[in-house]
């Protein structure tokens, strides 16, 4: 699990601020930076980026793996190391 707030929770907080009329540029910028730097850690201990671009990449990789019946793939982790992971681990990272 991630030690940071989830992407969805941060998005909810930003939306909540809008509804309450809070227009704090500093708070909004901090939330956006947190969204851009989200990570998740799988049960195997791999740390994945979890920002919106990374989520899109995960979904595309999962769709492609289904088409070609792949069970493993190479993936760049949050620390920029490239590792071979299973598609199940990629699914786990996306679900977190």
PDB file of N, CA and C in Angstrom, residues 57-75 85-91 94:
ATOM      1  N   UNK A  57      -0.584   4.315 -18.371  1.00  0.00           N
ATOM      2  CA  UNK A  57       0.395   3.361 -18.907  1.00  0.00           C
ATOM      3  C   UNK A  57       0.120   1.944 -18.410  1.00  0.00           C
ATOM      4  N   UNK A  58      -0.253   1.812 -17.137  1.00  0.00           N
ATOM      5  CA  UNK A  58      -0.570   0.490 -16.589  1.00  0.00           C
ATOM      6  C   UNK A  58      -1.761  -0.127 -17.308  1.00  0.00           C
ATOM      7  N   UNK A  59      -2.802   0.673 -17.507  1.00  0.00           N
ATOM      8  CA  UNK A  59      -3.995   0.149 -18.175  1.00  0.00           C
ATOM      9  C   UNK A  59      -3.683  -0.274 -19.607  1.00  0.00           C
ATOM     10  N   UNK A  60      -2.889   0.522 -20.309  1.00  0.00           N
ATOM     11  CA  UNK A  60      -2.525   0.171 -21.685  1.00  0.00           C
ATOM     12  C   UNK A  60      -1.700  -1.117 -21.715  1.00  0.00           C
ATOM     13  N   UNK A  61      -0.756  -1.246 -20.781  1.00  0.00           N
ATOM     14  CA  UNK A  61       0.070  -2.456 -20.726  1.00  0.00           C
ATOM     15  C   UNK A  61      -0.770  -3.688 -20.410  1.00  0.00           C
ATOM     16  N   UNK A  62      -1.745  -3.535 -19.522  1.00  0.00           N
ATOM     17  CA  UNK A  62      -2.617  -4.666 -19.189  1.00  0.00           C
ATOM     18  C   UNK A  62      -3.484  -5.072 -20.378  1.00  0.00           C
ATOM     19  N   UNK A  63      -3.983  -4.097 -21.108  1.00  0.00           N
ATOM     20  CA  UNK A  63      -4.779  -4.415 -22.296  1.00  0.00           C
ATOM     21  C   UNK A  63      -3.922  -5.132 -23.336  1.00  0.00           C
ATOM     22  N   UNK A  64      -2.706  -4.626 -23.554  1.00  0.00           N
ATOM     23  CA  UNK A  64      -1.814  -5.246 -24.532  1.00  0.00           C
ATOM     24  C   UNK A  64      -1.432  -6.658 -24.106  1.00  0.00           C
ATOM     25  N   UNK A  65      -1.195  -6.864 -22.819  1.00  0.00           N
ATOM     26  CA  UNK A  65      -0.807  -8.193 -22.338  1.00  0.00           C
ATOM     27  C   UNK A  65      -1.930  -9.202 -22.549  1.00  0.00           C
ATOM     28  N   UNK A  66      -3.156  -8.743 -22.453  1.00  0.00           N
ATOM     29  CA  UNK A  66      -4.293  -9.622 -22.701  1.00  0.00           C
ATOM     30  C   UNK A  66      -4.346 -10.037 -24.169  1.00  0.00           C
ATOM     31  N   UNK A  67      -4.084  -9.101 -25.045  1.00  0.00           N
ATOM     32  CA  UNK A  67      -4.133  -9.376 -26.484  1.00  0.00           C
ATOM     33  C   UNK A  67      -3.075 -10.393 -26.892  1.00  0.00           C
ATOM     34  N   UNK A  68      -1.861 -10.260 -26.338  1.00  0.00           N
ATOM     35  CA  UNK A  68      -0.756 -11.143 -26.753  1.00  0.00           C
ATOM     36  C   UNK A  68      -0.487 -12.270 -25.757  1.00  0.00           C
ATOM     37  N   UNK A  69      -1.333 -12.401 -24.760  1.00  0.00           N
ATOM     38  CA  UNK A  69      -1.199 -13.454 -23.745  1.00  0.00           C
ATOM     39  C   UNK A  69       0.147 -13.445 -23.033  1.00  0.00           C
ATOM     40  N   UNK A  70       0.613 -12.257 -22.663  1.00  0.00           N
ATOM     41  CA  UNK A  70       1.855 -12.124 -21.904  1.00  0.00           C
ATOM     42  C   UNK A  70       1.573 -12.319 -20.423  1.00  0.00           C
ATOM     43  N   UNK A  71       2.524 -12.942 -19.724  1.00  0.00           N
ATOM     44  CA  UNK A  71       2.369 -13.076 -18.269  1.00  0.00           C
ATOM     45  C   UNK A  71       3.426 -12.274 -17.513  1.00  0.00           C
ATOM     46  N   UNK A  72       4.419 -11.745 -18.243  1.00  0.00           N
ATOM     47  CA  UNK A  72       5.455 -10.897 -17.647  1.00  0.00           C
ATOM     48  C   UNK A  72       5.750  -9.737 -18.588  1.00  0.00           C
ATOM     49  N   UNK A  73       6.308  -8.687 -18.013  1.00  0.00           N
ATOM     50  CA  UNK A  73       6.712  -7.529 -18.801  1.00  0.00           C
ATOM     51  C   UNK A  73       7.826  -6.788 -18.080  1.00  0.00           C
ATOM     52  N   UNK A  74       8.549  -5.973 -18.811  1.00  0.00           N
ATOM     53  CA  UNK A  74       9.546  -5.090 -18.200  1.00  0.00           C
ATOM     54  C   UNK A  74       8.840  -3.808 -17.799  1.00  0.00           C
ATOM     55  N   UNK A  75       9.234  -3.274 -16.643  1.00  0.00           N
ATOM     56  CA  UNK A  75       8.572  -2.064 -16.143  1.00  0.00           C
ATOM     57  C   UNK A  75       9.577  -1.180 -15.443  1.00  0.00           C
ATOM     58  N   UNK A  85       8.385  -7.848 -14.197  1.00  0.00           N
ATOM     59  CA  UNK A  85       7.290  -8.091 -13.256  1.00  0.00           C
ATOM     60  C   UNK A  85       6.244  -8.966 -13.925  1.00  0.00           C
ATOM     61  N   UNK A  86       5.416  -9.585 -13.098  1.00  0.00           N
ATOM     62  CA  UNK A  86       4.301 -10.352 -13.650  1.00  0.00           C
ATOM     63  C   UNK A  86       3.139  -9.402 -13.936  1.00  0.00           C
ATOM     64  N   UNK A  87       2.285  -9.819 -14.821  1.00  0.00           N
ATOM     65  CA  UNK A  87       1.089  -9.037 -15.123  1.00  0.00           C
ATOM     66  C   UNK A  87       0.204  -8.944 -13.883  1.00  0.00           C
ATOM     67  N   UNK A  88       0.211  -9.993 -13.065  1.00  0.00           N
ATOM     68  CA  UNK A  88      -0.565  -9.947 -11.816  1.00  0.00           C
ATOM     69  C   UNK A  88      -0.057  -8.849 -10.887  1.00  0.00           C
ATOM     70  N   UNK A  89       1.259  -8.646 -10.835  1.00  0.00           N
ATOM     71  CA  UNK A  89       1.792  -7.580  -9.986  1.00  0.00           C
ATOM     72  C   UNK A  89       1.392  -6.218 -10.551  1.00  0.00           C
ATOM     73  N   UNK A  90       1.398  -6.091 -11.862  1.00  0.00           N
ATOM     74  CA  UNK A  90       0.963  -4.844 -12.487  1.00  0.00           C
ATOM     75  C   UNK A  90      -0.502  -4.569 -12.162  1.00  0.00           C
ATOM     76  N   UNK A  91      -1.325  -5.604 -12.188  1.00  0.00           N
ATOM     77  CA  UNK A  91      -2.736  -5.459 -11.803  1.00  0.00           C
ATOM     78  C   UNK A  91      -2.854  -5.000 -10.351  1.00  0.00           C
ATOM     79  N   UNK A  94      -1.993  -1.326 -10.039  1.00  0.00           N
ATOM     80  CA  UNK A  94      -3.089  -0.503 -10.550  1.00  0.00           C
ATOM     81  C   UNK A  94      -4.241  -0.458  -9.545  1.00  0.00           C
TER      82      UNK A  94
END
